[in-house]
Coordinates of C-alpha atoms in Angstrom, one line a residue:
X1 CA -13.0 -29.2 -66.1
X2 CA -14.3 -31.7 -63.6
X3 CA -10.8 -32.3 -62.2
X4 CA -10.3 -28.5 -61.7
X5 CA -13.7 -28.3 -59.8
X6 CA -12.8 -31.2 -57.5
X7 CA -9.4 -29.7 -56.9
X8 CA -11.0 -26.4 -55.9
X9 CA -13.3 -28.1 -53.4
X10 CA -10.5 -30.1 -51.9
X11 CA -8.4 -26.9 -51.4
X12 CA -11.4 -25.0 -50.0
X13 CA -12.3 -27.9 -47.6
X14 CA -8.7 -28.1 -46.4
X15 CA -8.6 -24.3 -45.8
X16 CA -11.8 -24.4 -43.8
X17 CA -10.5 -27.3 -41.8
X18 CA -7.3 -25.3 -41.0
X19 CA -9.4 -22.3 -40.0
X20 CA -11.6 -24.5 -37.8
X21 CA -8.5 -26.1 -36.1
X22 CA -6.8 -22.8 -35.6
X23 CA -9.9 -21.6 -33.8
X24 CA -10.2 -24.7 -31.6
X25 CA -7.4 -23.6 -29.3
X26 CA -8.9 -20.1 -28.8
X27 CA -10.8 -19.5 -25.6
X28 CA -14.3 -18.1 -25.9
X29 CA -15.7 -15.9 -23.2
X30 CA -18.9 -17.0 -21.4
X31 CA -20.0 -13.5 -20.4
X32 CA -20.4 -10.2 -22.2
X33 CA -17.8 -8.1 -20.3
X34 CA -14.6 -6.3 -21.4
X35 CA -11.6 -8.5 -21.1
X36 CA -8.7 -7.6 -18.7
X37 CA -5.4 -8.1 -20.6
X38 CA -2.8 -10.2 -18.9
X39 CA 0.3 -8.3 -18.0
X40 CA 3.3 -9.8 -19.9
X41 CA 6.0 -8.9 -17.3
X42 CA 4.1 -8.6 -14.0
X43 CA 1.1 -9.9 -12.1
X44 CA -2.3 -9.2 -13.5
X45 CA -4.7 -7.8 -10.9
X46 CA -8.4 -8.6 -11.4
X47 CA -10.5 -6.2 -9.4
X48 CA -14.2 -6.2 -8.2
X49 CA -15.1 -3.3 -10.6
X50 CA -14.0 -5.4 -13.6
X51 CA -16.1 -8.4 -12.6
X52 CA -19.6 -9.7 -13.2
X53 CA -21.1 -10.3 -9.7
X54 CA -23.9 -12.6 -8.9
X55 CA -27.2 -11.2 -7.7
X56 CA -27.1 -9.8 -4.1
X57 CA -23.4 -9.0 -4.2
X58 CA -22.0 -5.5 -4.3
X59 CA -18.8 -3.5 -4.2
X60 CA -18.1 -1.3 -1.2
X61 CA -17.6 2.4 -2.3
X62 CA -17.5 1.6 -6.0
X63 CA -17.1 5.2 -7.2
X64 CA -13.9 6.1 -5.3
X65 CA -11.7 7.8 -8.0
X66 CA -8.5 6.1 -6.8
X67 CA -9.1 3.2 -4.5
X68 CA -10.6 -0.2 -5.1
X69 CA -12.4 -1.7 -2.1
X70 CA -14.0 -5.1 -1.7
X71 CA -16.9 -7.2 -2.7
X72 CA -19.6 -7.6 0.0
X73 CA -22.6 -9.9 0.6
X74 CA -20.9 -13.0 -0.8
X75 CA -22.3 -15.8 1.3
X76 CA -23.4 -18.9 -0.8
X77 CA -22.0 -21.4 -3.3
X78 CA -24.6 -20.2 -5.9
X79 CA -23.0 -16.8 -6.0
X80 CA -20.0 -16.3 -8.4
X81 CA -17.5 -13.7 -9.4
X82 CA -16.5 -13.8 -13.0
X83 CA -13.9 -12.0 -15.2
X84 CA -13.0 -12.1 -18.8
X85 CA -9.2 -12.4 -19.2
X86 CA -7.2 -12.0 -22.4
X87 CA -4.0 -14.0 -22.1
X88 CA -1.6 -16.2 -23.9
X89 CA -2.1 -19.9 -23.4
X90 CA -0.3 -21.2 -20.3
X91 CA -0.4 -21.9 -16.6
X92 CA -1.0 -19.1 -14.2
X93 CA -0.4 -19.1 -10.4
X94 CA -3.5 -17.6 -8.7
X95 CA -3.8 -15.8 -5.4
X96 CA -6.6 -14.0 -3.7
X97 CA -6.6 -11.0 -1.4
X98 CA -9.5 -11.9 0.7
X99 CA -11.1 -12.0 4.2
X100 CA -13.6 -14.5 5.6
X101 CA -16.0 -13.2 8.2
X102 CA -18.2 -15.1 10.7
X103 CA -16.1 -18.3 10.5
X104 CA -16.2 -20.6 13.5
X105 CA -13.2 -22.2 15.1
X106 CA -11.9 -25.2 13.1
X107 CA -13.8 -24.3 9.9
X108 CA -12.1 -24.3 6.6
X109 CA -13.5 -22.3 3.7
X110 CA -12.8 -23.7 0.3
X111 CA -12.9 -21.7 -2.9
X112 CA -12.7 -22.9 -6.5
X113 CA -11.3 -21.0 -9.5
X114 CA -12.1 -22.3 -12.9
X115 CA -11.6 -21.5 -16.6
X116 CA -13.3 -23.9 -19.0
X117 CA -12.6 -27.5 -17.8
X118 CA -9.6 -26.4 -15.7
X119 CA -10.1 -26.0 -11.9
X120 CA -8.0 -25.2 -8.8
X121 CA -8.9 -24.7 -5.2
X122 CA -7.7 -22.7 -2.1
X123 CA -8.6 -23.0 1.6
X124 CA -8.7 -20.2 4.1
X125 CA -9.5 -19.6 7.7
X126 CA -11.5 -16.8 9.2
X127 CA -10.2 -13.6 10.7
X128 CA -8.0 -10.9 9.2
X129 CA -7.3 -10.1 5.5
X130 CA -5.0 -12.7 4.0
X131 CA -3.4 -14.0 0.8
X132 CA -4.9 -17.3 -0.3
X133 CA -2.8 -19.2 -2.9
X134 CA -4.5 -21.8 -5.0
X135 CA -3.1 -25.3 -4.8
X136 CA -2.2 -25.5 -8.5
X137 CA -1.9 -23.1 -11.4
X138 CA -4.9 -22.3 -13.5
X139 CA -4.6 -23.3 -17.2
X140 CA -5.8 -20.7 -19.7
X141 CA -6.3 -21.1 -23.4
X142 CA -5.0 -18.5 -25.8
X143 CA -7.5 -15.6 -26.3
X144 CA -10.2 -14.5 -24.0
X145 CA -11.2 -16.8 -21.1
X146 CA -13.9 -16.4 -18.6
X147 CA -12.5 -17.0 -15.1
X148 CA -15.0 -18.0 -12.4
X149 CA -14.6 -17.8 -8.7
X150 CA -17.0 -19.5 -6.3
X151 CA -17.1 -20.8 -2.7
X152 CA -17.5 -24.5 -2.5
X153 CA -17.4 -24.8 1.3
X154 CA -19.0 -21.8 3.1
X155 CA -19.1 -21.1 6.8
X156 CA -22.0 -22.5 8.8
X157 CA -22.7 -19.3 10.8
X158 CA -25.4 -16.9 9.6
X159 CA -22.8 -14.2 10.0
X160 CA -20.6 -15.9 7.3
X161 CA -19.5 -13.7 4.4
X162 CA -16.5 -13.1 2.1
X163 CA -14.8 -9.8 1.3
X164 CA -12.7 -10.0 -1.9
X165 CA -10.2 -7.3 -2.8
X166 CA -8.6 -8.9 -5.8
X167 CA -7.6 -12.0 -7.7
X168 CA -4.0 -12.1 -9.0
X169 CA -2.8 -14.2 -11.9
X170 CA 0.9 -14.6 -12.6
X171 CA 2.5 -16.7 -15.4
X172 CA 4.1 -19.7 -13.9
X173 CA 7.6 -18.9 -15.2
X174 CA 7.2 -15.2 -14.5
X175 CA 6.4 -15.9 -10.9
X176 CA 9.9 -17.1 -10.1
X177 CA 11.5 -14.2 -12.1
X178 CA 9.5 -11.7 -10.1
X179 CA 10.5 -13.3 -6.8
X180 CA 14.1 -13.2 -7.8
X181 CA 14.0 -9.6 -8.8
X182 CA 12.2 -8.6 -5.7
X183 CA 14.8 -10.3 -3.5
X184 CA 17.6 -8.6 -5.4
X185 CA 16.0 -5.2 -4.9
X186 CA 15.3 -5.8 -1.2
X187 CA 17.1 -3.6 1.4
X188 CA 17.9 -4.9 4.9
X189 CA 15.3 -3.1 7.1
X190 CA 16.1 -5.1 10.3
X191 CA 17.7 -2.0 11.8
X192 CA 14.2 -0.7 12.3
X193 CA 13.3 -3.6 14.6
X194 CA 16.2 -2.7 16.9
X195 CA 14.8 0.8 17.7
X196 CA 12.6 1.3 20.7
X197 CA 10.2 3.7 19.0
X198 CA 9.9 6.7 16.7
X199 CA 7.5 9.5 15.8
X200 CA 5.3 10.3 12.8
X201 CA 4.7 14.0 12.1
X202 CA 2.0 15.0 9.6
X203 CA 3.3 18.5 9.1
X204 CA 2.2 19.9 5.8
X205 CA 0.4 22.7 3.9
X206 CA -2.8 22.2 6.1
X207 CA -1.0 22.5 9.5
X208 CA -2.3 25.3 11.7
X209 CA -0.6 27.3 14.4
X210 CA -1.7 27.2 18.0
X211 CA -3.4 30.6 17.6
X212 CA -3.9 33.1 14.8
X213 CA -3.7 32.9 11.0
X214 CA -1.6 30.3 9.3
X215 CA 1.5 31.3 7.3
X216 CA 1.8 30.3 3.7
X217 CA 3.6 27.0 3.1
X218 CA 6.7 28.8 1.8
X219 CA 6.8 31.0 5.0
X220 CA 6.1 28.0 7.3
X221 CA 9.0 26.0 5.8
X222 CA 11.3 29.1 5.9
X223 CA 10.6 29.6 9.7
X224 CA 10.6 25.9 10.8
X225 CA 13.2 25.5 13.6
X226 CA 14.8 22.2 12.6
X227 CA 17.3 22.3 15.4
X228 CA 14.6 22.8 18.1
X229 CA 12.5 20.1 16.5
X230 CA 15.3 17.6 16.5
X231 CA 16.1 18.3 20.1
X232 CA 12.5 17.7 21.1
X233 CA 12.5 14.3 19.2
X234 CA 15.7 13.3 21.0
X235 CA 14.6 14.4 24.4
X236 CA 11.3 12.5 24.0
X237 CA 13.2 9.3 23.1
X238 CA 12.4 9.1 19.4
X239 CA 15.0 7.2 17.3
X240 CA 13.3 7.6 13.9
X241 CA 11.1 10.3 12.3
X242 CA 8.6 9.8 9.5
X243 CA 7.9 13.3 8.1
X244 CA 5.2 14.0 5.6
X245 CA 5.4 15.6 2.2
X246 CA 2.5 15.9 -0.2
X247 CA -0.1 14.9 2.4
X248 CA -3.7 15.8 1.3
X249 CA -2.3 18.6 -0.9
X250 CA 0.7 18.2 -3.2
X251 CA 3.5 20.4 -1.7
X252 CA 7.1 19.5 -1.1
X253 CA 9.3 21.2 1.5
X254 CA 12.3 21.8 -0.7
X255 CA 13.4 22.3 -4.4
X256 CA 12.2 19.6 -6.7
X257 CA 12.2 20.1 -10.5
X258 CA 9.9 17.1 -11.1
X259 CA 7.3 18.8 -8.9
X260 CA 7.6 22.2 -10.5
X261 CA 7.3 20.8 -14.0
X262 CA 3.8 19.5 -13.1
X263 CA 2.5 22.5 -11.1
X264 CA 4.7 25.5 -10.3
X265 CA 4.5 27.0 -6.9
X266 CA 4.3 23.8 -4.9
X267 CA 7.9 23.6 -3.8
X268 CA 10.0 25.9 -1.5
X269 CA 13.3 27.7 -1.7
X270 CA 14.5 26.3 1.6
X271 CA 15.4 22.7 1.6
X272 CA 13.8 21.7 4.9
X273 CA 14.3 18.0 4.2
X274 CA 18.1 18.5 4.1
X275 CA 18.0 20.7 7.2
X276 CA 15.9 18.2 9.1
X277 CA 18.2 15.3 8.2
X278 CA 21.3 17.3 9.4
X279 CA 19.6 18.3 12.6
X280 CA 18.3 14.9 13.5
X281 CA 21.6 13.3 12.4
X282 CA 23.4 15.0 15.3
X283 CA 21.4 12.7 17.6
X284 CA 21.7 9.6 15.4
X285 CA 18.1 9.9 14.5
X286 CA 17.1 8.7 11.0
X287 CA 14.6 10.4 8.7
X288 CA 12.1 8.7 6.5
X289 CA 9.9 10.8 4.2
X290 CA 6.2 10.2 3.7
X291 CA 4.8 10.8 0.2
X292 CA 1.3 10.6 -1.2
X293 CA 1.1 10.6 -5.0
X294 CA -2.6 11.5 -5.3
X295 CA -2.4 15.1 -4.2
X296 CA -5.3 17.6 -4.5
X297 CA -7.7 18.3 -7.3
X298 CA -5.5 20.9 -9.0
X299 CA -2.5 18.5 -8.9
X300 CA -4.6 15.8 -10.5
X301 CA -6.0 18.1 -13.1
X302 CA -2.5 19.3 -14.1
X303 CA -1.8 15.7 -15.0
X304 CA -5.1 14.9 -16.8
X305 CA -5.8 12.2 -14.2
X306 CA -8.8 9.9 -14.3
X307 CA -9.3 6.4 -13.0
X308 CA -9.3 5.1 -16.6
X309 CA -6.2 7.0 -17.6
X310 CA -3.8 7.0 -14.6
X311 CA -0.6 6.6 -16.7
X312 CA 0.7 10.2 -16.5
X313 CA 0.2 10.5 -12.8
X314 CA 2.1 7.2 -12.2
X315 CA 4.9 8.2 -14.6
X316 CA 5.3 11.5 -12.8
X317 CA 5.4 9.7 -9.5
X318 CA 8.3 7.6 -10.7
X319 CA 10.2 10.7 -11.7
X320 CA 9.5 12.4 -8.4
X321 CA 10.6 9.4 -6.4
X322 CA 13.7 9.2 -8.5
X323 CA 14.6 12.8 -8.0
X324 CA 14.0 12.6 -4.3
X325 CA 16.4 9.7 -4.1
X326 CA 19.0 11.4 -6.3
X327 CA 18.8 14.6 -4.4
X328 CA 19.0 13.3 -0.8
X329 CA 20.8 10.0 -1.2
X330 CA 21.8 8.8 2.3
X331 CA 20.3 11.9 3.9
X332 CA 17.1 10.0 4.1
X333 CA 16.7 6.4 5.3
X334 CA 13.5 5.5 3.5
X335 CA 10.2 6.4 1.9
X336 CA 6.8 5.7 3.4
X337 CA 4.5 5.7 0.4
X338 CA 0.9 6.1 1.3
X339 CA -2.2 4.7 -0.3
X340 CA -0.9 1.4 -1.6
X341 CA -4.6 0.7 -2.1
X342 CA -4.6 3.4 -4.8
X343 CA -1.4 2.5 -6.5
X344 CA -2.5 -1.2 -6.7
X345 CA -5.9 -0.8 -8.6
X346 CA -4.5 1.8 -10.9
X347 CA -2.0 -0.7 -12.3
X348 CA 1.2 0.8 -10.8
X349 CA 4.4 -1.0 -11.6
X350 CA 5.7 -1.4 -8.1
X351 CA 9.1 -2.7 -9.3
X352 CA 9.7 0.4 -11.5
X353 CA 8.6 2.7 -8.6
X354 CA 10.8 1.0 -6.1
X355 CA 13.9 1.0 -8.4
X356 CA 13.4 4.8 -8.9
X357 CA 13.1 5.3 -5.1
X358 CA 16.4 3.5 -4.5
X359 CA 18.3 5.0 -7.4
X360 CA 20.3 7.4 -5.3
X361 CA 20.6 5.1 -2.3
X362 CA 20.3 1.3 -2.7
X363 CA 20.0 0.8 1.1
X364 CA 17.0 3.1 1.3
X365 CA 13.9 1.2 2.7
X366 CA 10.5 1.5 1.0
X367 CA 7.1 0.6 2.2
X368 CA 3.7 0.9 0.5
X369 CA 0.9 1.5 3.0
X370 CA -1.6 -1.4 2.5
X371 CA -3.8 -0.3 5.5
X372 CA -5.7 -3.4 6.6
X373 CA -4.9 -5.4 3.5
X374 CA -2.2 -7.9 2.8
X375 CA 1.0 -6.6 1.2
X376 CA 0.3 -5.5 -2.4
X377 CA 3.8 -6.2 -3.6
X378 CA 7.0 -7.9 -2.7
X379 CA 8.9 -5.0 -4.2
X380 CA 9.2 -3.2 -0.8
X381 CA 11.0 -3.6 2.5
X382 CA 8.7 -2.8 5.4
X383 CA 5.0 -2.8 6.4
X384 CA 3.5 0.6 7.3
X385 CA 1.0 -0.9 9.7
X386 CA -1.6 1.9 9.9
X387 CA -3.2 0.0 12.8
X388 CA -3.3 2.2 15.9
X389 CA -1.3 1.9 19.1
X390 CA -2.3 -1.3 20.9
X391 CA -1.0 -4.7 22.0
X392 CA -2.5 -6.3 19.0
X393 CA -0.7 -3.9 16.7
X394 CA 2.5 -4.7 18.7
X395 CA 2.1 -8.3 17.6
X396 CA 0.7 -9.9 20.7
X397 CA -1.0 -13.1 19.5
X398 CA 0.5 -12.9 16.0
X399 CA 2.2 -16.2 15.1
X400 CA 4.3 -14.5 12.4
X401 CA 5.9 -12.1 14.9
X402 CA 7.5 -14.3 17.6
X403 CA 9.0 -13.0 20.8
X404 CA 12.7 -12.8 20.3
X405 CA 12.5 -12.5 16.5
X406 CA 14.1 -9.8 14.4
X407 CA 10.7 -8.2 13.5
X408 CA 10.6 -9.6 9.9
X409 CA 7.2 -11.4 9.4
X410 CA 7.9 -15.1 9.1
X411 CA 4.7 -15.7 7.2
X412 CA 1.1 -14.5 6.8
X413 CA -0.2 -11.5 4.9
X414 CA 3.0 -9.4 5.3
X415 CA 5.5 -12.2 4.9
X416 CA 9.1 -11.1 4.5
X417 CA 8.5 -7.5 5.4
X418 CA 10.0 -5.7 8.4
X419 CA 7.2 -5.0 11.0
X420 CA 6.4 -1.4 11.9
X421 CA 3.1 0.2 12.9
X422 CA 1.7 3.6 13.6
X423 CA -1.2 5.3 15.4
X424 CA -2.5 8.5 16.8
X425 CA -1.2 9.8 20.2
X426 CA -3.9 12.4 20.5
X427 CA -7.6 12.4 19.4
X428 CA -8.7 13.8 16.0
X429 CA -6.9 13.7 12.7
X430 CA -3.2 13.0 11.8
X431 CA -2.7 16.7 11.2
X432 CA -3.5 19.6 13.5
X433 CA -5.9 21.6 11.2
X434 CA -8.2 23.4 13.6
X435 CA -7.8 27.1 13.9
X436 CA -7.2 28.6 17.4
X437 CA -7.4 25.2 19.0
X438 CA -5.0 23.4 21.3
X439 CA -3.9 19.9 20.4
X440 CA -5.9 17.4 22.4
X441 CA -4.7 15.6 25.5
X442 CA -2.8 12.3 24.9
X443 CA -5.0 9.2 24.8
X444 CA -2.5 7.1 26.7
X445 CA -1.0 7.0 30.2
X446 CA 2.7 6.5 30.6
X447 CA 2.1 2.9 32.0
X448 CA 0.0 1.9 29.0
X449 CA 2.4 3.3 26.4
X450 CA 5.4 1.7 28.0
X451 CA 3.7 -1.6 28.1
X452 CA 2.7 -1.4 24.4
X453 CA 6.3 -0.4 23.4
X454 CA 7.9 -3.2 25.4
X455 CA 5.7 -5.8 23.8
X456 CA 6.6 -4.4 20.4
X457 CA 10.3 -4.4 21.2
X458 CA 10.1 -8.0 22.3
X459 CA 9.1 -8.9 18.7
X460 CA 11.3 -6.5 16.8
X461 CA 8.2 -4.5 15.8
X462 CA 8.8 -0.8 15.6
X463 CA 6.0 1.5 17.0
X464 CA 5.7 4.9 15.4
X465 CA 3.6 7.4 17.4
X466 CA 1.9 10.1 15.4
X467 CA 2.2 13.4 17.3
X468 CA 0.1 16.3 16.2
X469 CA 2.3 19.3 15.6
X470 CA 1.7 23.0 15.3
X471 CA 2.8 25.0 12.3
X472 CA 5.8 26.4 14.1
X473 CA 7.1 22.8 14.6
X474 CA 6.3 22.5 18.3
X475 CA 4.2 19.7 19.9
X476 CA 1.7 19.7 22.8
X477 CA 3.1 20.4 26.2
X478 CA 1.0 17.6 27.7
X479 CA 2.2 15.1 25.1
X480 CA 5.8 16.3 25.7
X481 CA 5.4 15.7 29.5
X482 CA 4.1 12.2 28.9
X483 CA 6.9 11.3 26.5
X484 CA 9.5 12.7 28.9
X485 CA 8.3 10.1 31.4
X486 CA 8.2 7.3 28.8
X487 CA 11.8 8.2 27.7
X488 CA 13.1 8.0 31.2
X489 CA 11.6 4.6 31.8
X490 CA 12.6 3.0 28.5
X491 CA 15.9 4.8 27.7
X492 CA 17.6 5.6 31.0

């Protein structure tokens, strides 16, 4: 009997020891916060809204239903940003999307990222938004780890402050695989850098005529004079057109089954995209479609969208991009996909979206508009550059866009992408939406515009001028006169 009792205790003690040892390798969170699961096959994005912020810090516009902005009022080493991350044990490359404000010349800001006893650092300078890669991978134990970010070496100026958009973690082995797959999917966009300039047209369901009542979208698409439009673009010197679909409201100027399955009545019988491509093609002008996946409230409701459950909206976006690519093939040269800063925080799989977009035309170029932020993904070909028309946007003073280069950023926040940028030609919004109102006078003289374009062309950086356009497809006569002068000076 005694032997059996001793045997029982030995077995129990051994079992407890095994249980203890099995738990030793498990990470334990230091804060009470839901854990962000590590993505097994892509980069994990840790956002401000998922973090525990130190006192005094806040998130800019935290309640936006789509976008994720930045952390503000981060000024001292005592302030931290902390996330719980659930991940397999391993080493993770870490990178920040961040901006340092109020940094004096020669100062270097040092940040530390830690999880348990493991630490790594990155150093950044002041100025624009940038990607800051940590000097070595961060080691995480299996389970839920608390990841802490702090500034070790802040700026000396009272104006110093950090704005943080996101922290990215990528498994060390996965990082090389993603880079290889992105390179394999990359299209050669250098042809864009050889063009002098192009035009962006925000023509859509909200566009208004010069006078009188607006037509329905179906009627406006039916009556749009594609031949006259293409002739105007050519005579004004444009060599590329970005043309909007689904801007503000989700409408598409042609038949598209993937659209109709979500919300009938948002497509048109006439295929204006095909007709525009044919008309522009007579002058050798390429067409790139703009697309915004967010749409209007009815569009979102039809897909059961919320910030917490974006899956259906993103899955439908993939289907729409795939059908656009299949339908038009080489009739379109690319897709300008707006609101990258909405795709990114909703967990969009950029690789899947880009593969769908190129399904019918592998040479098609794709760009996700990242606004002022660094590139959100390497699974794209060009930078949208929503920066305005200026010498700075043209690349003057940018070390990554040298004079004589091909227009591909050699480093920096948009490294590897073809440079393009866009801005308003006339005051107001991108779209002419005011009833019984003339489009405003151009904000540039011919001399000023020519100088900006020439500085862009020296660097292979493509300027895209947004021209307001009436519902009938015509532009302002004053803008037309200005562009006639610009075209004569730059093309003839």
